[in-house]
Short mmCIF file of C-alpha atoms in Angstrom, two decimals:
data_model
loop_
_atom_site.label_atom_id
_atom_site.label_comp_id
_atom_site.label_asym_id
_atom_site.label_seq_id
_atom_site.Cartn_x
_atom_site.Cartn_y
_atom_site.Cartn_z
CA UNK B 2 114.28 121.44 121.03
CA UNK B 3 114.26 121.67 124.70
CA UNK B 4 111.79 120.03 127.38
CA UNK B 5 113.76 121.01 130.76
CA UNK B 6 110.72 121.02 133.64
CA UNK B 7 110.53 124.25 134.16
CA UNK B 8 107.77 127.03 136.56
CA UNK B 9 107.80 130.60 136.36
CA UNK B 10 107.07 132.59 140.30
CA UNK B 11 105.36 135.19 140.24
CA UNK B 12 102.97 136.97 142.45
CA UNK B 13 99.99 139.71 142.22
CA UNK B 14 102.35 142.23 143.37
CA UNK B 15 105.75 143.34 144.76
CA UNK B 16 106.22 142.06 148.47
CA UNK B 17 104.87 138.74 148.28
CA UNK B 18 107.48 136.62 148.69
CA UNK B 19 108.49 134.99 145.52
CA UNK B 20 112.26 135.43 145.86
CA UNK B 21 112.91 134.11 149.17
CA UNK B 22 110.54 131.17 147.79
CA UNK B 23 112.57 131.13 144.35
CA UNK B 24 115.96 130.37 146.73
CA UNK B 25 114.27 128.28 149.08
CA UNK B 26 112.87 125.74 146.50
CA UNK B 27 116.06 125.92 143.85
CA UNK B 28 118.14 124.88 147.21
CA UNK B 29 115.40 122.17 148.61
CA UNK B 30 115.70 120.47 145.14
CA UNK B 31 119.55 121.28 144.69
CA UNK B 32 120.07 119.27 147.97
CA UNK B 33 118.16 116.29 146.53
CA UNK B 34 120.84 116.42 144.04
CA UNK B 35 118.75 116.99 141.52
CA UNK B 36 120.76 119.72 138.56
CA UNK B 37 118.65 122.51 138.84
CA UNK B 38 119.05 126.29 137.26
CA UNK B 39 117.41 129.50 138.31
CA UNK B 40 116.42 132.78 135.93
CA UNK B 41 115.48 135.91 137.27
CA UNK B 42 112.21 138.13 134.85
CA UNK B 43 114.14 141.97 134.28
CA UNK B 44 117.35 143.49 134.70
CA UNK B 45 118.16 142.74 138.07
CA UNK B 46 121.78 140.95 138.33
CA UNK B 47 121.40 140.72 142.13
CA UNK B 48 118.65 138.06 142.04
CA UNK B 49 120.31 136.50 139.15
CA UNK B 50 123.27 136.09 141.39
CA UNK B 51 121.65 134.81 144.46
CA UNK B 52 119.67 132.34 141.99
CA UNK B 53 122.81 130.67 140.84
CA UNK B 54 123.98 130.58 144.66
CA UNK B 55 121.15 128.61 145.09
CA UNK B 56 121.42 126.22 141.82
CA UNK B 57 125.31 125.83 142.03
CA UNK B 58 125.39 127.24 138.30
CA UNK B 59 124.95 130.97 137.22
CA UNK B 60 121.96 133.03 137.48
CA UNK B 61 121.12 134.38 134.28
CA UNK B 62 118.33 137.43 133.46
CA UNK B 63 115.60 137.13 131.03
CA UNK B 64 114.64 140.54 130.16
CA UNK B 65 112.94 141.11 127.21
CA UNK B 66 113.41 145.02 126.89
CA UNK B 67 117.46 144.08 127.12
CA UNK B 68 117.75 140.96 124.88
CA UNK B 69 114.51 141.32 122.37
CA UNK B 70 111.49 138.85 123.46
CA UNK B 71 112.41 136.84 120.37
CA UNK B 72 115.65 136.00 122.44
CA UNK B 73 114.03 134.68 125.27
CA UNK B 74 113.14 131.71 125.27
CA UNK B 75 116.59 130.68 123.20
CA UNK B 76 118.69 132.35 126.08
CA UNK B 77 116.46 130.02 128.51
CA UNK B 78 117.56 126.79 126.73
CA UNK B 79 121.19 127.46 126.73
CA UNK B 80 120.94 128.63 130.05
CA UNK B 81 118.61 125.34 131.17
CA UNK B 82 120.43 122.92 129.36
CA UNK B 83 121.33 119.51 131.73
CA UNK B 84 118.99 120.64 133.96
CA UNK B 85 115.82 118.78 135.13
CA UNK B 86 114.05 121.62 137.15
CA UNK B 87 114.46 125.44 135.98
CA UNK B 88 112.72 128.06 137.74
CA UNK B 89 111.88 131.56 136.68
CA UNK B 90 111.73 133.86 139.07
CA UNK B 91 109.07 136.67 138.11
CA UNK B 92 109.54 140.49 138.61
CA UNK B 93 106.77 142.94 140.28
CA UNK B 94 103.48 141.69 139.08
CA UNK B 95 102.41 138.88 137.20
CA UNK B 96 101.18 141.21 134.34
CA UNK B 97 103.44 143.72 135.11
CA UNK B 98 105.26 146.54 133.19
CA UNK B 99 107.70 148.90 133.67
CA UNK B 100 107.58 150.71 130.40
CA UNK B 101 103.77 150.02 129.73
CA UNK B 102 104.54 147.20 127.72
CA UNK B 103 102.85 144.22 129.60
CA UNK B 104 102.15 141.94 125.90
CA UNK B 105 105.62 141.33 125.58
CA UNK B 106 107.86 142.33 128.55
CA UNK B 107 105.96 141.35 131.48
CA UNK B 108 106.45 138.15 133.46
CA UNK B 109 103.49 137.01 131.93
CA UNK B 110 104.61 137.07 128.66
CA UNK B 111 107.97 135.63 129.74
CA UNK B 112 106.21 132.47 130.90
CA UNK B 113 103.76 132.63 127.59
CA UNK B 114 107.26 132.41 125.45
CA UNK B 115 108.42 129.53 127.62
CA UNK B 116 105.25 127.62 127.53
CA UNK B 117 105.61 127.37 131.11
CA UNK B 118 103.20 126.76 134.02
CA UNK B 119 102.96 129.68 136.20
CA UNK B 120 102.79 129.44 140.37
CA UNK B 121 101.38 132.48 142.20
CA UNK B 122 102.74 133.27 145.48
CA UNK B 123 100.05 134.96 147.64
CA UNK B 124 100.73 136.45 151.05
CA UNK B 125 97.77 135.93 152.52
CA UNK B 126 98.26 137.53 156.14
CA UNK B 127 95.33 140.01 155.74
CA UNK B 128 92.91 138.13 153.59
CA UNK B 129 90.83 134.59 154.12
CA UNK B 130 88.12 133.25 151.17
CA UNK B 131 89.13 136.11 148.98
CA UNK B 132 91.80 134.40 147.80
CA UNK B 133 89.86 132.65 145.80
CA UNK B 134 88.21 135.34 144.04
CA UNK B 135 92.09 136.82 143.31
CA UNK B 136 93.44 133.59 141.91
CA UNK B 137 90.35 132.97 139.73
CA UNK B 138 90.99 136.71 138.42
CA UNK B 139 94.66 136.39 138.07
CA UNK B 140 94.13 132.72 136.13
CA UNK B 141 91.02 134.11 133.88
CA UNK B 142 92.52 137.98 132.64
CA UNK B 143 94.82 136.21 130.29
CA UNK B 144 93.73 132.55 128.25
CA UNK B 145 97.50 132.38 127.22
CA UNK B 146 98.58 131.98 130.42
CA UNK B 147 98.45 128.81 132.21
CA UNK B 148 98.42 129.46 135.85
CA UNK B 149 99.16 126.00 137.24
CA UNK B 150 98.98 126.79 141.35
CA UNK B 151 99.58 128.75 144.12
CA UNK B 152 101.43 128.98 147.25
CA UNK B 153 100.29 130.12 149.95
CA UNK B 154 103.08 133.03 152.27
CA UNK B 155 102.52 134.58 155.95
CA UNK B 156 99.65 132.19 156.76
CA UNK B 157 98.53 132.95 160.24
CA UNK B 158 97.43 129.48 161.71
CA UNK B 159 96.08 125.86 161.00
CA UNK B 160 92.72 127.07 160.68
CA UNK B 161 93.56 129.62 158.08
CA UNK B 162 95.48 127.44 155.82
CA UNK B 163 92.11 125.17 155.74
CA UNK B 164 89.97 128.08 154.95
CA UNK B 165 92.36 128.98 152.37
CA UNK B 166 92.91 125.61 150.62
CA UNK B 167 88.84 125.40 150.79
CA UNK B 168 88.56 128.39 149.00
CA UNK B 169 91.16 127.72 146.48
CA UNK B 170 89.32 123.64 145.78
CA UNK B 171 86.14 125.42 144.98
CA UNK B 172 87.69 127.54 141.93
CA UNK B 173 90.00 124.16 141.32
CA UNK B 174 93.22 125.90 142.14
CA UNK B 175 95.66 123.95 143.83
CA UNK B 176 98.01 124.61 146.20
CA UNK B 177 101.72 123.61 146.38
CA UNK B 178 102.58 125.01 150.65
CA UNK B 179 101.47 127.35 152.79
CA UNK B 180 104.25 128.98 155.11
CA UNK B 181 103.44 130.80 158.11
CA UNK B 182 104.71 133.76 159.08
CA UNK B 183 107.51 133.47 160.76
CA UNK B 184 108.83 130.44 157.99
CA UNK B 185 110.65 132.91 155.70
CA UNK B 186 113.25 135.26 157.72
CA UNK B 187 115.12 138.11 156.04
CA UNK B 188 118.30 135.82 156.02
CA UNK B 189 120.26 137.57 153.24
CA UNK B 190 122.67 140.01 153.45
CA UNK B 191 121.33 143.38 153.07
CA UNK B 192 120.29 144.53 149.51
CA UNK B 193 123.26 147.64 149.43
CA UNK B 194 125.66 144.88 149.44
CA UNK B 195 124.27 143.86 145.70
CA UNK B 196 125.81 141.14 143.74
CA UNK B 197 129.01 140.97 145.79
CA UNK B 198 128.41 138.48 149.24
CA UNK B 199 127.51 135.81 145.85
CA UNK B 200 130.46 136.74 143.97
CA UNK B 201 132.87 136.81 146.96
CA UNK B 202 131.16 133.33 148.13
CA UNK B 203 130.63 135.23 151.74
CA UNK B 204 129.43 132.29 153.85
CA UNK B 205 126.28 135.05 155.07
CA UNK B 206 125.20 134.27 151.93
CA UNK B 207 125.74 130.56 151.49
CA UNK B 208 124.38 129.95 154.92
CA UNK B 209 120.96 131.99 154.11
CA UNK B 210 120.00 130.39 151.25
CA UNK B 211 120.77 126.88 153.01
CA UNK B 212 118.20 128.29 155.38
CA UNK B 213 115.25 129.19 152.94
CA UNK B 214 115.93 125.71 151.47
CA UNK B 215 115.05 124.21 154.66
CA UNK B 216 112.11 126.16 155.35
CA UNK B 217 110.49 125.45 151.72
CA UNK B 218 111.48 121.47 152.01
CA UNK B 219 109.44 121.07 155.17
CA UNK B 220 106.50 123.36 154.00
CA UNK B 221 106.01 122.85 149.63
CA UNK B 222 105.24 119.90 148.39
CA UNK B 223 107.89 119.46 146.24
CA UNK B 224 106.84 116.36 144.23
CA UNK B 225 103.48 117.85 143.10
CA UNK B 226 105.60 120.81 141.93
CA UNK B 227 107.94 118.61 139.65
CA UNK B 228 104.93 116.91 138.52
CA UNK B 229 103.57 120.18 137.41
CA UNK B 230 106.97 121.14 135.93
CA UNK B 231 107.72 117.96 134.17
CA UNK B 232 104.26 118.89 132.10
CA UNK B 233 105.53 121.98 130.63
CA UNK B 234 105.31 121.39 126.75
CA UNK B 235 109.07 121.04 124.60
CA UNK B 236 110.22 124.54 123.03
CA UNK B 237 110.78 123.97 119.69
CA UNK B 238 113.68 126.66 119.56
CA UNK B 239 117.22 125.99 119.62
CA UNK B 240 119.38 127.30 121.96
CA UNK B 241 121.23 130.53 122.03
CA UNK B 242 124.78 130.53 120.91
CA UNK B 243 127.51 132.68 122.05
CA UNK B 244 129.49 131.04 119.13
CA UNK B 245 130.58 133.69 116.57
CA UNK B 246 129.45 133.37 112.93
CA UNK B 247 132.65 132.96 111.23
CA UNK B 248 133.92 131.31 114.29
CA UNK B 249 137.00 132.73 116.68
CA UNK B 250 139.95 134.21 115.17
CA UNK B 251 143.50 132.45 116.31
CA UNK B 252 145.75 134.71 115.18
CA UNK B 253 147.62 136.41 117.66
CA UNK B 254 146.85 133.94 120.22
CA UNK B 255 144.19 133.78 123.51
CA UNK B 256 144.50 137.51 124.67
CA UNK B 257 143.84 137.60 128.81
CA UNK B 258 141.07 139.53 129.65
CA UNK B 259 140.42 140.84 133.27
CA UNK B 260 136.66 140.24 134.55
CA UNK B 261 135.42 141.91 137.66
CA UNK B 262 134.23 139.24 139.99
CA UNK B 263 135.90 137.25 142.64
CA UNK B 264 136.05 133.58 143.28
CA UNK B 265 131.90 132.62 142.86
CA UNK B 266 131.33 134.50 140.23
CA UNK B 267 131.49 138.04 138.24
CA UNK B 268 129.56 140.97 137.96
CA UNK B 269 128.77 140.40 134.60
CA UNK B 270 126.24 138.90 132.90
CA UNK B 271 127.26 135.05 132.46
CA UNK B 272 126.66 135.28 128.68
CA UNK B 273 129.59 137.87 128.91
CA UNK B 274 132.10 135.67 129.56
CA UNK B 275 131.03 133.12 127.13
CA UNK B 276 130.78 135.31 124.79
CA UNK B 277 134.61 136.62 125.31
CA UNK B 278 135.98 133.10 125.33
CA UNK B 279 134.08 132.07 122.32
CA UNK B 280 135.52 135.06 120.32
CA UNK B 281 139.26 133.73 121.66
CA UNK B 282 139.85 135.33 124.60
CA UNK B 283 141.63 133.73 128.02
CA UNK B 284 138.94 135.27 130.39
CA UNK B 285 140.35 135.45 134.07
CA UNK B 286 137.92 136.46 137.28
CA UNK B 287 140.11 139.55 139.58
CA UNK B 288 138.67 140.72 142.58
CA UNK B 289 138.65 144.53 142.42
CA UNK B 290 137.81 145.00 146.41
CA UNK B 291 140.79 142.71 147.35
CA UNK B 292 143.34 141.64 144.35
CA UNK B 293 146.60 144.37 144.47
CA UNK B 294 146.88 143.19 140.49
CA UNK B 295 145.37 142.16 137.12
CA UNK B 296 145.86 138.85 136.37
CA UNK B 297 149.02 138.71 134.82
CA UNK B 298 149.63 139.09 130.94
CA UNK B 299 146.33 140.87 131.09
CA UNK B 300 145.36 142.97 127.81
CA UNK B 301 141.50 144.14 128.74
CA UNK B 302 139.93 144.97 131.47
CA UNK B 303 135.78 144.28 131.61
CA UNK B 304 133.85 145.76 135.46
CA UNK B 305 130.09 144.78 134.53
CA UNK B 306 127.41 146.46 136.07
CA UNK B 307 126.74 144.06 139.48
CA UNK B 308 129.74 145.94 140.72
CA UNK B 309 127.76 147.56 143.54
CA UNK B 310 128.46 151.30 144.48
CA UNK B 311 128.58 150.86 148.11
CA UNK B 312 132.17 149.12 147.78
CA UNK B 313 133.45 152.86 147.42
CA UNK B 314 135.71 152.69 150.19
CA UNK B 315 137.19 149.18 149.38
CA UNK B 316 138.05 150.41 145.91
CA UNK B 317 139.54 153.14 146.50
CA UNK B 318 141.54 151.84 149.56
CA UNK B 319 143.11 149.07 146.74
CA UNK B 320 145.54 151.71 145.21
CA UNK B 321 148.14 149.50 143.58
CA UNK B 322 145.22 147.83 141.95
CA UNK B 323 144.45 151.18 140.69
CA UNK B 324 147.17 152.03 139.37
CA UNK B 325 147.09 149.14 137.46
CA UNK B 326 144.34 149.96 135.81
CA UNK B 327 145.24 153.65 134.97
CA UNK B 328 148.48 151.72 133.69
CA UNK B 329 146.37 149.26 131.39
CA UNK B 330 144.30 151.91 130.16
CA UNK B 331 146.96 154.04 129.37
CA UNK B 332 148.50 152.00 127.49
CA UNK B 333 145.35 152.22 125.06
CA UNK B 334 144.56 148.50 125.91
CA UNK B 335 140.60 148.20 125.87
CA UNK B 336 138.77 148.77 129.25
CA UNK B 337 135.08 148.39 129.23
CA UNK B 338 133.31 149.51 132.37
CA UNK B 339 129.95 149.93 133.49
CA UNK B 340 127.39 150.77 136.34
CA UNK B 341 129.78 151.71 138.82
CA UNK B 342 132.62 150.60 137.12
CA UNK B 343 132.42 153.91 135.37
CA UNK B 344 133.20 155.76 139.30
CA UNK B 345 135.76 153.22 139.59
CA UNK B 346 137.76 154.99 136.69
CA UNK B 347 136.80 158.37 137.62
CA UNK B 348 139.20 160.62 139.67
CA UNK B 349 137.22 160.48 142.84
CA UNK B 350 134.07 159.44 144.69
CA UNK B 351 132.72 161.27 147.45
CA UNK B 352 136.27 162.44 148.00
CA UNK B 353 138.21 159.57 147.97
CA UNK B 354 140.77 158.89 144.82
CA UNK B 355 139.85 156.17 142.28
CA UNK B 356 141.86 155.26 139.24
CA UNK B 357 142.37 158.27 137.87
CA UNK B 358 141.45 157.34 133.85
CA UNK B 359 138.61 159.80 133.68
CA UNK B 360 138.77 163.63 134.57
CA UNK B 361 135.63 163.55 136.28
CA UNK B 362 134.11 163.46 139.87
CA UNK B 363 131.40 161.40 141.57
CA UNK B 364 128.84 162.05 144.16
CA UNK B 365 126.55 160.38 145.85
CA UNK B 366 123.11 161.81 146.09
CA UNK B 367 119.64 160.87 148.04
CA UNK B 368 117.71 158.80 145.74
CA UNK B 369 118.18 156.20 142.73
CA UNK B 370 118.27 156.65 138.73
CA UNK B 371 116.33 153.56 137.52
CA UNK B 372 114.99 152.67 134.29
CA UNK B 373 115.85 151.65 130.37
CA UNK B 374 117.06 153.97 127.81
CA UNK B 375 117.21 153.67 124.30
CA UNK B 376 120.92 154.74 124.08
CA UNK B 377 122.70 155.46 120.56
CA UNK B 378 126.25 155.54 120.16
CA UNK B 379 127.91 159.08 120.03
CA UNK B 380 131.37 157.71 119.44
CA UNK B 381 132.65 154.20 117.37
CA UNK B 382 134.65 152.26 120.32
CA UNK B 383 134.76 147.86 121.34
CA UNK B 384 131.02 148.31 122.68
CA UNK B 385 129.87 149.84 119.71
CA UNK B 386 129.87 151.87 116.25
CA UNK B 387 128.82 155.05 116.34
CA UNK B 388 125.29 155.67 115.65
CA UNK B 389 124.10 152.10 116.42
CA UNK B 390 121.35 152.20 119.11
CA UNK B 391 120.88 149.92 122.00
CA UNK B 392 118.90 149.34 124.91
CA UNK B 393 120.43 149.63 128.69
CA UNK B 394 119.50 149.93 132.23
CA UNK B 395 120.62 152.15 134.45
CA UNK B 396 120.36 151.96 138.39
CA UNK B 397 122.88 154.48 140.46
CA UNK B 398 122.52 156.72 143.06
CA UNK B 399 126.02 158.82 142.25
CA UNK B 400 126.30 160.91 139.01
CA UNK B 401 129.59 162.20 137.75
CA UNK B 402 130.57 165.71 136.60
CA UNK B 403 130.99 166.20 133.64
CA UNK B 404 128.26 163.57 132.59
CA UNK B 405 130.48 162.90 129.13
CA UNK B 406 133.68 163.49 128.31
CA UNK B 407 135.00 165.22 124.89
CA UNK B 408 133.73 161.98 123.39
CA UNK B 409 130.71 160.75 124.63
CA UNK B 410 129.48 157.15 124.70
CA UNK B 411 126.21 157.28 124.58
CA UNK B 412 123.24 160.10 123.72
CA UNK B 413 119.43 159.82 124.13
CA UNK B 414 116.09 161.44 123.86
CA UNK B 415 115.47 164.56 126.88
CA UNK B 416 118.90 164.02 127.82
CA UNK B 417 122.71 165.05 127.28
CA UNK B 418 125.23 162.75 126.21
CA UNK B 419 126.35 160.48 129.20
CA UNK B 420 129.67 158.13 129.45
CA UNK B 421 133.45 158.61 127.98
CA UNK B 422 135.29 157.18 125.09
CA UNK B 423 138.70 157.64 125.38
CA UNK B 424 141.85 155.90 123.83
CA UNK B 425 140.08 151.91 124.26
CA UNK B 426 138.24 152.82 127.50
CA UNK B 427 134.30 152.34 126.94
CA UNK B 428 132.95 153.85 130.32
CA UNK B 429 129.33 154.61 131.13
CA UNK B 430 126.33 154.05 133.52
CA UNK B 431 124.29 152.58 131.27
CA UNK B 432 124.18 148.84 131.31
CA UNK B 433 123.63 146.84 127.92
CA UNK B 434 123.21 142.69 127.77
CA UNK B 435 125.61 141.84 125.49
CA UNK B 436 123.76 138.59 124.25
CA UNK B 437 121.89 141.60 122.14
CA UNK B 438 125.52 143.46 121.45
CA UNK B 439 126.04 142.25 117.83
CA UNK B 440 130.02 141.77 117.72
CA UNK B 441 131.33 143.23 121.25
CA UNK B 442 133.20 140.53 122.30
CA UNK B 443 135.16 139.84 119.20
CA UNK B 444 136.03 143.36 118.58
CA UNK B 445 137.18 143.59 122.23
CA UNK B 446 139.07 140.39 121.48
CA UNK B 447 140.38 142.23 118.59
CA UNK B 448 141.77 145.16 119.90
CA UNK B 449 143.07 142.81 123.17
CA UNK B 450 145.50 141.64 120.54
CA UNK B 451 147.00 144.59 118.96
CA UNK B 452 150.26 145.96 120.19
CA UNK B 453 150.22 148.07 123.17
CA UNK B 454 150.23 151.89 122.24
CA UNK B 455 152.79 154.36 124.42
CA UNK B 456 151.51 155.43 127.46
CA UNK B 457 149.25 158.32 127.20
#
């Protein structure tokens, strides 16, 4: 069972606010020392990241297109547990969709699985009494849903916060702050910079999120909003586990496994490396923009998917790091790479030289590749056996030629194979959740502690 006070943000829309608010209240209640944790609704790693910045523990995803919604609410509690205020940071629209799907992977449903209050942030710049009439609709289109407040973004003056909170009283909606305009500055580093400014602990970073902190403490009323949390209902599920069934293997000892990252963090999802250290593995954080090495006595390499693509020219500046990598993988030692991990290995970007693993070139064109796929595997390899389908998500503006190698990782429906198996490498665009992989981490455990094969 778990009763951690917990809100989900969301908003009517895109654009409102609700993730410089998500920041800004995780810090204002971090800096009353109170253990807070922060979730992000969907794929997106980069929110995740900046979440955790703000809590002082990781950011985790709750996507229910990635994970299963049956996972949900179990990946919350593990996630929450210790804390006394979690927050949920929504995605798009309250009721939104990407796939068309809004019963089950909305933020909506999200909260419905958490049994959590939900508080609508409303930029308000361009509307007065309507408000009201938006709520009331937003709080009476679902009966599940319990829509416990609002707050209140871009409000022009004094006089329009009172016509607002008027409004809002008459359909008994209360209201948690109003911020004016100017009260939530694009402090951030910019977006192209992904995951990495949290990862790196960039003080840009640090310092931003200290700043939305201080604008939410002075404007939401941050008692009322605990209140409101601390009345969630307990979930009666238990927590998720990254515990194998049959329990870690110790023969052949605690293999050292690389992770992408730097000194904050990784660019993989946090259940990653718990789920490599529960299946026996040493896990060890590298930084691939600014580490000349693996850690040492390394035996697998892992580059999640928050490695961001605009680091092209840092990677491929790092040469002796690259060579250790073409080294490693070589030596048939399992490499698992994804997002732009899979550039990393190719054999160049844009013209410049990467690792050199994969016999294929990358380009950068105008324009991103978003969305899920329903992704089978072509070839058995650490991720995967072959013809066991999972759900990804890819997001990448360069594409490689060729697509797949002579053994492709993955195949799907309107499309042509995509990604590389070769020797242990496991290389694609496509990026799975392994809380939903069945097995990955002790199979790349597993082949982490087999003797090195001759250099290829």
């Amino acid at each position: 069972m778990t009763d951690v006070p917990r809100v989900v943000l969301s908003a009517p829309s895109s654009g409102h606010g609700t993730g410089a608010l998500s920041l800004g209240l995780l810090a204002a209640l971090a800096d009353r020392e109170l253990p807070v944790a922060g979730f992000k609704v969907g794929p997106d790693q980069v929110d995740a990241a900046y979440l955790g910045l703000a809590a002082g523990r990781p950011g985790r995803t709750l996507d229910p297109r990635l994970v299963g919604p049956e996972r949900i609410a179990p990946l919350f509690a593990h996630g929450a547990a210790g804390a006394g205020f979690a927050l949920v940071q929504g995605t798009m629209g309250l009721y939104d969709s990407v796939a068309g799907r809004p019963e089950s992977e909305s933020t909506a449903a999200v909260a419905t699985a958490l049994r959590s209050p939900v508080v609508l942030v409303v930029d308000v710049a361009a509307m007065g009494q309507s408000v009201a009439a938006l709520v009331h609709g937003f709080r009476a289109y679902d009966e599940q849903l319990w829509l416990g407040g609002v707050i209140l973004n871009r409000v022009a003056s004094p006089r329009h916060e009172e016509l607002l909170r008027e409004a809002l009283d008459d359909v008994g909606v209360p209201v948690y702050g109003a911020l004016r305009r100017h009260e939530l500055p694009p402090v951030l580093p910019a977006r192209r910079h992904g995951a990495a400014p949290v990862v790196r602990g960039d003080v840009e970073a640090e310092r931003g999120v200290r700043r939305l902190g201080e604008a939410v403490a002075a404007t939401v009323d941050l008692d009322r909003l605990l209140t409101l949390a601390r009345s969630a209902p307990a979930l009666t599920v238990g927590p998720w586990s990254a515990e194998p069934a049959d329990g870690p293997s110790e023969v052949g000892g605690r293999p050292v496994v690389a992770l992408a990252g730097g000194p904050a963090g990784s660019y993989s999802h946090p259940e990653t490396v718990e789920l490599l250290r529960a299946a026996g593995a040493e896990v060890i954080t590298f930084d691939p923009l600014h580490d000349e090495a693996l850690p040492a006595g390394a035996r697998a390499l892992v580059v999640g998917g928050g490695l961001p693509e605009a680091y092209a020219e840092q990677l491929s500046a790092n040469r002796r790091l690259c060579i250790a990598v073409a080294e490693l993988a070589r030596s048939g030692r399992p490499v698992v790479a994804e997002g732009a991990g899979l550039l990393w290995l190719a054999r160049e970007l844009d013209g410049l030289p990467m690792c050199g693993v994969l016999d294929a070139v990358g380009t950068v064109r105008d324009g991103l590749v978003v969305g899920y796929r329903e992704a089978t595997a072509v070839t058995d390899s650490v991720v995967a056996p072959a013809g066991v389908t999972v759900t990804g998500h890819k997001q990448h503006a360069a594409v490689l030629t060729p697509r797949a190698g002579d053994r492709p990782a993955w195949q799907w429906g309107g499309g042509t194979p995509e990604g590389f198996v070769h020797h242990g490498v496991h290389a694609s665009q496509l990026v799975p959740h392994w809380a939903a992989l069945p097995g990955v981490a002790e199979r790349l455990v597993a082949a982490a502690r087999t003797p090195a094969a001759a250099p290829a």
